[in-house]
Coordinates of N, CA and C in Angstrom, one line a residue:
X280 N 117.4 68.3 80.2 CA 116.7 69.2 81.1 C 115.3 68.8 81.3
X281 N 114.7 68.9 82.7 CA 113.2 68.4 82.9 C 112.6 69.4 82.8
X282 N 111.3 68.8 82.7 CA 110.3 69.9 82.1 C 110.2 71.2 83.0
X283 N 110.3 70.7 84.5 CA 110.2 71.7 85.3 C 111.6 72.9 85.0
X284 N 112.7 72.5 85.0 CA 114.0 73.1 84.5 C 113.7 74.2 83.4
X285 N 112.9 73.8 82.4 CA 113.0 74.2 81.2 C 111.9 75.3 81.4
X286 N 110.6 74.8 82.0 CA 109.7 76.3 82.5 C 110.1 76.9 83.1
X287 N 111.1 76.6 84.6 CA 111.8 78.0 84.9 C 112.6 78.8 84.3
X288 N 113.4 78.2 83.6 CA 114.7 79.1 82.6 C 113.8 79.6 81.8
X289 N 113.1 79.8 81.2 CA 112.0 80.0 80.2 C 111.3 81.3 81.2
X290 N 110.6 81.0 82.1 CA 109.7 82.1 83.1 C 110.7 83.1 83.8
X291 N 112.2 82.6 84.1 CA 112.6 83.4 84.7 C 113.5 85.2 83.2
X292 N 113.7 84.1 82.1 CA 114.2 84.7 80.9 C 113.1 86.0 80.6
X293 N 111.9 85.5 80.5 CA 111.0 86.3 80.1 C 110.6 87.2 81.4
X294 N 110.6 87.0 82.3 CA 110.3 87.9 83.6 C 111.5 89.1 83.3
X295 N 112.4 88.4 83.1 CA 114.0 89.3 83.6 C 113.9 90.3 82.3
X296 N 113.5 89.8 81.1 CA 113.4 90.8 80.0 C 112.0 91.6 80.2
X297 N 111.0 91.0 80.4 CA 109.9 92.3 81.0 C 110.5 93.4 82.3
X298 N 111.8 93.2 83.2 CA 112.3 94.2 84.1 C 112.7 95.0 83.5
X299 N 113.9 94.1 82.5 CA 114.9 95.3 81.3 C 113.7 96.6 80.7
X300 N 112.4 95.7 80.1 CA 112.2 97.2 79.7 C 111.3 97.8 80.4
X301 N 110.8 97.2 81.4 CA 109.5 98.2 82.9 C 110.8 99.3 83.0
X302 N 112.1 98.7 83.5 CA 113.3 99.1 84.3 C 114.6 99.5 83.7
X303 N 114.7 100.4 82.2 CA 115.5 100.4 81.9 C 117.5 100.7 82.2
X304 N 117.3 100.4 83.6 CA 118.3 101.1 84.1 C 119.6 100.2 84.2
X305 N 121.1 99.9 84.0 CA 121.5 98.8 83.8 C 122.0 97.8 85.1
X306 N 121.8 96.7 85.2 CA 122.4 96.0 86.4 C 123.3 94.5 86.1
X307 N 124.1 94.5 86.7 CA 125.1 93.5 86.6 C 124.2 92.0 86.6
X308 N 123.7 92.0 88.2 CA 123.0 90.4 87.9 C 121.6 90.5 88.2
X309 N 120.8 89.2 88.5 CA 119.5 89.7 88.4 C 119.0 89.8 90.1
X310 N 119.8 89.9 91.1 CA 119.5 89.8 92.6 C 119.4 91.5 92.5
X311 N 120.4 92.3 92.0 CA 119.9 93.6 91.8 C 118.5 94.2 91.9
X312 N 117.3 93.0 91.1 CA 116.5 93.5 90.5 C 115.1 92.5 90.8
X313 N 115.5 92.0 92.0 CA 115.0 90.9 92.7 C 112.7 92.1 93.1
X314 N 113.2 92.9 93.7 CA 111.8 93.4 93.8 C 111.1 94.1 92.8
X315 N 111.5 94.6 91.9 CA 111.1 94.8 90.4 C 110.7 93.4 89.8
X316 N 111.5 92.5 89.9 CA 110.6 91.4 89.1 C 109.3 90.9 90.1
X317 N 109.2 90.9 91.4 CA 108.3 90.6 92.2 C 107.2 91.4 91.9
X318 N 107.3 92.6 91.5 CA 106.5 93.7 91.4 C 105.6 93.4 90.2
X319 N 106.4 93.3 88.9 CA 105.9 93.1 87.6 C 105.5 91.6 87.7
X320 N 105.7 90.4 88.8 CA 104.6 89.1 88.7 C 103.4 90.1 89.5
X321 N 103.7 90.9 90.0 CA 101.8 91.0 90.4 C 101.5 91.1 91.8
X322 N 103.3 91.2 92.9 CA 103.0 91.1 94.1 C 103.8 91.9 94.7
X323 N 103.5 92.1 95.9 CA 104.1 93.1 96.5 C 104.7 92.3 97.5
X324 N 105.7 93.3 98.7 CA 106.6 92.4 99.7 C 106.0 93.6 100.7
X325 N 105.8 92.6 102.2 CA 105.3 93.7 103.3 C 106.7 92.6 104.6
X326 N 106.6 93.1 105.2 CA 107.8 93.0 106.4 C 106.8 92.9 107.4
X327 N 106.5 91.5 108.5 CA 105.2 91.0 109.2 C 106.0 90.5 110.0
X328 N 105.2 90.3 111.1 CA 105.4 89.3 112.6 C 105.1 87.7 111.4
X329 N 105.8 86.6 111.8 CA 105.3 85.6 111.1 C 105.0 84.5 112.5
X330 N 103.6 84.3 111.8 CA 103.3 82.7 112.6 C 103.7 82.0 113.3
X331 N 104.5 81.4 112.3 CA 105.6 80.4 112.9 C 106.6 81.1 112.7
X332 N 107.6 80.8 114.5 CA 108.6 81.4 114.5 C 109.8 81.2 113.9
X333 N 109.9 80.1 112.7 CA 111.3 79.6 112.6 C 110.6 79.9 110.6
X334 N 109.9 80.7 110.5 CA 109.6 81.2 109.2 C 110.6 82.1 108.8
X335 N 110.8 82.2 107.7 CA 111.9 83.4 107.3 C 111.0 84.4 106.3
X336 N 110.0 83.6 106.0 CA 109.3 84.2 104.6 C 108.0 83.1 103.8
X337 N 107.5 83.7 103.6 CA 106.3 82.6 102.5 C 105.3 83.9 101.8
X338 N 104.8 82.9 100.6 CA 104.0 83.4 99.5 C 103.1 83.6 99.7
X339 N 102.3 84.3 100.2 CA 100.2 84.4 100.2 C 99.9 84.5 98.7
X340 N 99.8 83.6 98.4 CA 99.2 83.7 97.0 C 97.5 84.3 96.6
X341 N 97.0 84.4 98.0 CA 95.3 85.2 98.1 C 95.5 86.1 98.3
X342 N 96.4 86.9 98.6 CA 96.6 88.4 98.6 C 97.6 88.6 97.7
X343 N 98.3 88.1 97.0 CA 99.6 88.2 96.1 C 100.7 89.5 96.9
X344 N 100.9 88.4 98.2 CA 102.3 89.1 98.6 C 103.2 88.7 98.9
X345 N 104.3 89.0 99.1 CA 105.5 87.8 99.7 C 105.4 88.7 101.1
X346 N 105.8 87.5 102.0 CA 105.4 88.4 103.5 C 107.2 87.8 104.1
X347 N 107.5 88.7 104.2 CA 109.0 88.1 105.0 C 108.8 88.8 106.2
X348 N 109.6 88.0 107.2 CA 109.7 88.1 108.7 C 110.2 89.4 109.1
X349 N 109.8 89.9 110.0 CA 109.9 91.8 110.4 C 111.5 91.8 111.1
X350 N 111.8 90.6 112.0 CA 113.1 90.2 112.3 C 113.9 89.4 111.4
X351 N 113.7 89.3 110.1 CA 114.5 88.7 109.4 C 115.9 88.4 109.9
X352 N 116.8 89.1 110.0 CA 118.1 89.4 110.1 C 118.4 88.5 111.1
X353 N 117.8 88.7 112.4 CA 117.8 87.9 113.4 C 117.8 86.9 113.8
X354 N 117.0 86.0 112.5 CA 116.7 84.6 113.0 C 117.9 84.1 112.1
X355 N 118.2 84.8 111.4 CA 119.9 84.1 110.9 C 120.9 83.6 111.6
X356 N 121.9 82.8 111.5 CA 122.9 82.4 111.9 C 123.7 83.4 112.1
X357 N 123.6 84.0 111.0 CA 125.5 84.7 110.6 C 124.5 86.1 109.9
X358 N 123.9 86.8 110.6 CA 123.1 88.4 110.5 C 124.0 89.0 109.3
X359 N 125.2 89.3 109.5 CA 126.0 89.8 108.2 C 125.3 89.2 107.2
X360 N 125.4 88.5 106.6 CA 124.9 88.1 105.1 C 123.4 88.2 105.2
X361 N 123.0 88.9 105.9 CA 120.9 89.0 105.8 C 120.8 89.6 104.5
X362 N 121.6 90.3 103.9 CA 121.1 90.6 102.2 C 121.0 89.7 101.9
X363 N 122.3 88.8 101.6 CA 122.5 88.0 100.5 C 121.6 86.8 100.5
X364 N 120.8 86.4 101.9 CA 119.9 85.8 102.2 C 118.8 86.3 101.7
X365 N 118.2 87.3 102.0 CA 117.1 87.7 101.7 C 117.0 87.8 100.3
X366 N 117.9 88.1 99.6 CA 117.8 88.2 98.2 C 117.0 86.7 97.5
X367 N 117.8 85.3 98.2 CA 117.7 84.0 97.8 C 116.7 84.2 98.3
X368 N 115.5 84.2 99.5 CA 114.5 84.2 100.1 C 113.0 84.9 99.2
X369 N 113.9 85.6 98.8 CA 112.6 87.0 97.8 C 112.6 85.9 96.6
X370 N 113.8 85.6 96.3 CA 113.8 84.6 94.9 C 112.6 83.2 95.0
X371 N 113.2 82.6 96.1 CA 112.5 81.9 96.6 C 111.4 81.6 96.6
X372 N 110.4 83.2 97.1 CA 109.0 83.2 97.7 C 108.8 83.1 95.8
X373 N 109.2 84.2 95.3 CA 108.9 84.4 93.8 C 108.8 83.0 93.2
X374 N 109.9 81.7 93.3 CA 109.6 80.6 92.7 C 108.5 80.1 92.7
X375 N 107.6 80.3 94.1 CA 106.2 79.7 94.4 C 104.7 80.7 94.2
X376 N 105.3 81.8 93.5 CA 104.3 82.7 92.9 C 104.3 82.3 91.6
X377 N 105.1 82.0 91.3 CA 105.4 82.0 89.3 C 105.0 80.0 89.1
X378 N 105.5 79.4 89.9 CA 105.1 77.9 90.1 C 103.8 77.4 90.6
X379 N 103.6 77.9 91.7 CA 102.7 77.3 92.3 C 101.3 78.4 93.1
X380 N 101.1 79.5 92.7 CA 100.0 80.1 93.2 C 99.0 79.6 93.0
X381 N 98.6 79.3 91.5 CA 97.0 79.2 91.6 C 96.7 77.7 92.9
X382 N 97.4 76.7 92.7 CA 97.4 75.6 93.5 C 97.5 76.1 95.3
X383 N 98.5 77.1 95.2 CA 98.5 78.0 97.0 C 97.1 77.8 97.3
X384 N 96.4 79.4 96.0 CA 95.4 79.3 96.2 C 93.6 78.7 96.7
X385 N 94.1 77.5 96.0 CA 93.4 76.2 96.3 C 93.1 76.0 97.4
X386 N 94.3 76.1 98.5 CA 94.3 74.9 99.3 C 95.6 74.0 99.5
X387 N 96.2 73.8 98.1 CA 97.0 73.0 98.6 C 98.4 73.3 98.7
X388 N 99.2 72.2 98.9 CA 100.2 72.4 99.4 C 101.3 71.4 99.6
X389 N 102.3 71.2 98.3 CA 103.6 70.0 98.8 C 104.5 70.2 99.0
X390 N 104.7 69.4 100.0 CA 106.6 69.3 100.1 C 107.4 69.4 99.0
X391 N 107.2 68.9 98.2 CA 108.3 69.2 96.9 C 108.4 70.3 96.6
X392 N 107.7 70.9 96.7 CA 107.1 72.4 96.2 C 108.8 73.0 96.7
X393 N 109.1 72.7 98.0 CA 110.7 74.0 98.4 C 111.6 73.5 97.7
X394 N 111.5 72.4 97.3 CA 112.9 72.0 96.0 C 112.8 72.5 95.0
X395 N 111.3 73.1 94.3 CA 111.0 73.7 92.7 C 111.4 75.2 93.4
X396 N 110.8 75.4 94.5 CA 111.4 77.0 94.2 C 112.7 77.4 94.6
X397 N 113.2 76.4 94.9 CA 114.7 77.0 95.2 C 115.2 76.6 94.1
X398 N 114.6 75.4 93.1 CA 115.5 75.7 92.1 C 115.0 76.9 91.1
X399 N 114.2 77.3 91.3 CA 113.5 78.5 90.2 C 114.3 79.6 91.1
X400 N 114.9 80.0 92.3 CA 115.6 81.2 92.4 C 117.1 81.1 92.1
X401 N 117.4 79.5 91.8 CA 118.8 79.4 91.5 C 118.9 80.3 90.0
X402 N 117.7 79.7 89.3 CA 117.8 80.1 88.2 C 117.9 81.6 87.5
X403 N 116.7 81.6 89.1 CA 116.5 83.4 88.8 C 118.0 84.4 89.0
X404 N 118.5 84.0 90.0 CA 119.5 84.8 90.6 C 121.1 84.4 89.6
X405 N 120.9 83.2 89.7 CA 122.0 82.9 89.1 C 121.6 82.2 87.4
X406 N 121.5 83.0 86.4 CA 121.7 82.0 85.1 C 123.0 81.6 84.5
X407 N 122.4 80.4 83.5 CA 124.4 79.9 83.1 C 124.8 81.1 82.5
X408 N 123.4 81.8 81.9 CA 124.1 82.8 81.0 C 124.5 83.8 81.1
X409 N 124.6 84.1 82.6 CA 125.3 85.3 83.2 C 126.9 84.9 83.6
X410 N 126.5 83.2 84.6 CA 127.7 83.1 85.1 C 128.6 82.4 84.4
X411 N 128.5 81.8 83.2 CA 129.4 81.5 82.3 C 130.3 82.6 81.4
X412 N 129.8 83.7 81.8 CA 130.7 85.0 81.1 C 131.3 85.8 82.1
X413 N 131.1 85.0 83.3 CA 132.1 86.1 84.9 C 133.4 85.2 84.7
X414 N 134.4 86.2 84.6 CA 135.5 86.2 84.9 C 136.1 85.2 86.2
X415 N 135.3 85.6 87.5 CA 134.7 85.2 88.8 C 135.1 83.3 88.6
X416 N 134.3 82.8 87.6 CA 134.2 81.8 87.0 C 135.2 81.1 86.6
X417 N 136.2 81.5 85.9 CA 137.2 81.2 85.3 C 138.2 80.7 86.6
X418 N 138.3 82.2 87.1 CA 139.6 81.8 88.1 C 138.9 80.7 89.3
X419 N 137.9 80.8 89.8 CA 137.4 79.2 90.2 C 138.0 78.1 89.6
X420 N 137.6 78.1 88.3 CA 138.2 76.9 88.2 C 139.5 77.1 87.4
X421 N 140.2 77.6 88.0 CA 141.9 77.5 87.8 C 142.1 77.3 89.0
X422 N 141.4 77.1 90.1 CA 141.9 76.8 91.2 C 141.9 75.2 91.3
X423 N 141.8 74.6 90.4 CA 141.6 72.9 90.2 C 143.2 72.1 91.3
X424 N 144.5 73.2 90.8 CA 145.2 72.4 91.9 C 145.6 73.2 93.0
X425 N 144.8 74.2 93.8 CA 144.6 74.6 94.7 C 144.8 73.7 96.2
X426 N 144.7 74.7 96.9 CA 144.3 73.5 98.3 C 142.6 74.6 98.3
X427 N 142.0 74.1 99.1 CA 140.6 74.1 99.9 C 140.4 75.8 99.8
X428 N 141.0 76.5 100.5 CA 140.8 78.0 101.2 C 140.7 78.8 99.6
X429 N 141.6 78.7 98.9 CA 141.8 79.5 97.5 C 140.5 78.8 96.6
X430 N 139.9 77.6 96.8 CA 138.6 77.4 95.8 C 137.5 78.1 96.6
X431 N 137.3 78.3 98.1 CA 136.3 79.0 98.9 C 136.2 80.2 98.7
X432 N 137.6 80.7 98.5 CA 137.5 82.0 97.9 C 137.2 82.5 96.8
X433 N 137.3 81.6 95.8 CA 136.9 81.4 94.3 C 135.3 81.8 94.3
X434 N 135.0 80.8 95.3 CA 133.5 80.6 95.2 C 132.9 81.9 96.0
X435 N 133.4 82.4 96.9 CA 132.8 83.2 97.8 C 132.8 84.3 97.2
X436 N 133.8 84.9 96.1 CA 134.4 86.3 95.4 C 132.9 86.4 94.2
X437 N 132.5 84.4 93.8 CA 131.0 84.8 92.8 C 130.1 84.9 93.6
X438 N 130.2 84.6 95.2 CA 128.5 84.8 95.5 C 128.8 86.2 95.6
X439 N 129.7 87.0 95.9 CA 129.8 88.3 96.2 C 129.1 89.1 95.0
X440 N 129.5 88.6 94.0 CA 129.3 89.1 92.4 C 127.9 89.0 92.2
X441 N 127.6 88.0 92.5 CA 125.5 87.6 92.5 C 124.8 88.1 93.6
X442 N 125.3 88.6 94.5 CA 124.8 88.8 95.7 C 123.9 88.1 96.9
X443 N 124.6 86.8 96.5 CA 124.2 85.8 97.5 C 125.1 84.7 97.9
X444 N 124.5 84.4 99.2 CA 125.3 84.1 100.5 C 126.7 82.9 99.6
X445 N 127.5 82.6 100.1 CA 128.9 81.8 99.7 C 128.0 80.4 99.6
X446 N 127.1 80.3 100.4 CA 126.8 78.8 101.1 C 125.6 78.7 100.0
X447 N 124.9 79.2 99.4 CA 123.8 79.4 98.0 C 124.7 79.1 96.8
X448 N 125.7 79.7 96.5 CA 126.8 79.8 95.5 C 127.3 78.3 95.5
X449 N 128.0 78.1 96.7 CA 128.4 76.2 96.5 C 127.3 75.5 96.4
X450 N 126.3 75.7 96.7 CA 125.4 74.5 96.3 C 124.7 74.9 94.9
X451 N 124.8 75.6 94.2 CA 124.1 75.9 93.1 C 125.5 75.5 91.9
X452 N 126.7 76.0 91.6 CA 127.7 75.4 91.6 C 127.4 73.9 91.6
X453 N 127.1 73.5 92.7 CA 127.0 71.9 92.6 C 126.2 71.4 91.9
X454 N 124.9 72.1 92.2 CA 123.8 71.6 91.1 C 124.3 71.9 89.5
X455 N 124.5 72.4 89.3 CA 125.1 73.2 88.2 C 126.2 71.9 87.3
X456 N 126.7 71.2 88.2 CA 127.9 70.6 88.1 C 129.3 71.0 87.8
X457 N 128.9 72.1 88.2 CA 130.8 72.7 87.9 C 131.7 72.2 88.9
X458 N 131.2 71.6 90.4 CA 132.1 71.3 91.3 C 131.0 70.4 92.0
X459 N 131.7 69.7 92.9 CA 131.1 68.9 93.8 C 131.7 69.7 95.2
X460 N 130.1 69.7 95.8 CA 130.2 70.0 97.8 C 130.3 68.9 98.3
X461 N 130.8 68.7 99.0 CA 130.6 67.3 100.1 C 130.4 68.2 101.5
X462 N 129.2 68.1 101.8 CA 128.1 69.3 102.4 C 129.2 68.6 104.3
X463 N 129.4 67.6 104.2 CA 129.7 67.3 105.6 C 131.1 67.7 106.1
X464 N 132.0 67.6 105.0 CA 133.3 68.1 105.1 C 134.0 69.3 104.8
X465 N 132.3 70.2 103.9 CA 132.9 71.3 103.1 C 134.2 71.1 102.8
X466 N 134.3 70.4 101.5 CA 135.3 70.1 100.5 C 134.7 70.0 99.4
X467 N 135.2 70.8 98.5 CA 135.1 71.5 97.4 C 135.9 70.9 96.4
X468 N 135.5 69.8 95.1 CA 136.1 68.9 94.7 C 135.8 69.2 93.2
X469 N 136.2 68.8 92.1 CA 136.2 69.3 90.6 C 135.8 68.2 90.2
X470 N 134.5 67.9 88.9 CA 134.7 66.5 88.3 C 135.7 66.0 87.8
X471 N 136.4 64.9 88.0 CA 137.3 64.0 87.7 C 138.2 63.9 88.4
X472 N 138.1 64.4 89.7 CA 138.8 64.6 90.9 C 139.0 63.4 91.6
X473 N 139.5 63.0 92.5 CA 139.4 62.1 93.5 C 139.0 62.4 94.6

């Protein structure tokens, strides 16, 4: 695990247990509890006209807010899953509040920076140590001699369970290494597969 890996599993553990006790109320996973943890880092979420029109959402780390798009839903592909998006997106803004504010603040600003926060909401949304005890999980992969449609649905039945989009779920999965995407053919492949 790199160092960055290990500060988010680590920031997101300790965040998620500062919700449990701000928030003693019980929740399945942690997208439930996606503006509670934004709240207790120190920021608030307001719903804005954005800048640029192909924004969905970003961090102001000088005002400490997440500002998501007032037409959110809209600028989606597929409007139906605007939760399960927005959930990844709140996660998201949250990875560059908890990673990278004081640097926001500065001035600056890198490209890499959207690879660390998406992986700090994979983490946030999804941990192994949630999803290694979903049932959800299992029958995934008993789908090994499947055809295609029954592992989609494998996969689709956990983003439903996490509450994010099918297309978040296989790629995090991938990262994960539980399966391989082949992002061009969506084909959904098991290590040691051919």
């Amino acid at each position: 695990m790199t160092e960055l890996e290990k500060r988010c599993v680590a920031d997101c553990r300790q965040l998620l247990a500062r919700v449990r006790r701000k928030h003693p109320r019980p929740y399945g996973v942690p997208a439930e509890v996606i503006k509670e943890a934004i709240a207790l880092a120190g920021y608030t979420i307001s719903f804005e006209e954005m800048e640029d029109e192909s924004d969905l959402a970003h961090c102001d780390a000088e005002e400490r807010r997440v500002v998501v798009a007032k037409d959110f839903g809209l600028k989606l592909d597929c409007p139906w899953v605007a939760h399960q998006v927005l959930n990844f997106t709140l996660a998201h803004e949250l990875g560059h509040a908890r990673l990278h504010a004081p640097l926001l603040r500065s001035g600056e600003w890198h490209p890499h920076w959207e690879e660390e926060a998406t992986f700090y909401a994979r983490v946030f949304l999804i941990p192994h140590y949630i999803l290694y005890n979903r049932p959800e999980l299992d029958r995934l992969l008993d789908t090994r001699r499947e055809q295609q449609p029954d592992r989609w649905g494998n996969v689709l039945e956990l983003a439903e369970t996490f509450h994010v989009s099918g297309k978040f779920m296989a790629h995090t999965l991938d990262a994960y290494g539980i399966l391989h995407l082949d992002t061009d053919t969506r084909t959904i492949t098991f290590p040691g597969e051919a």
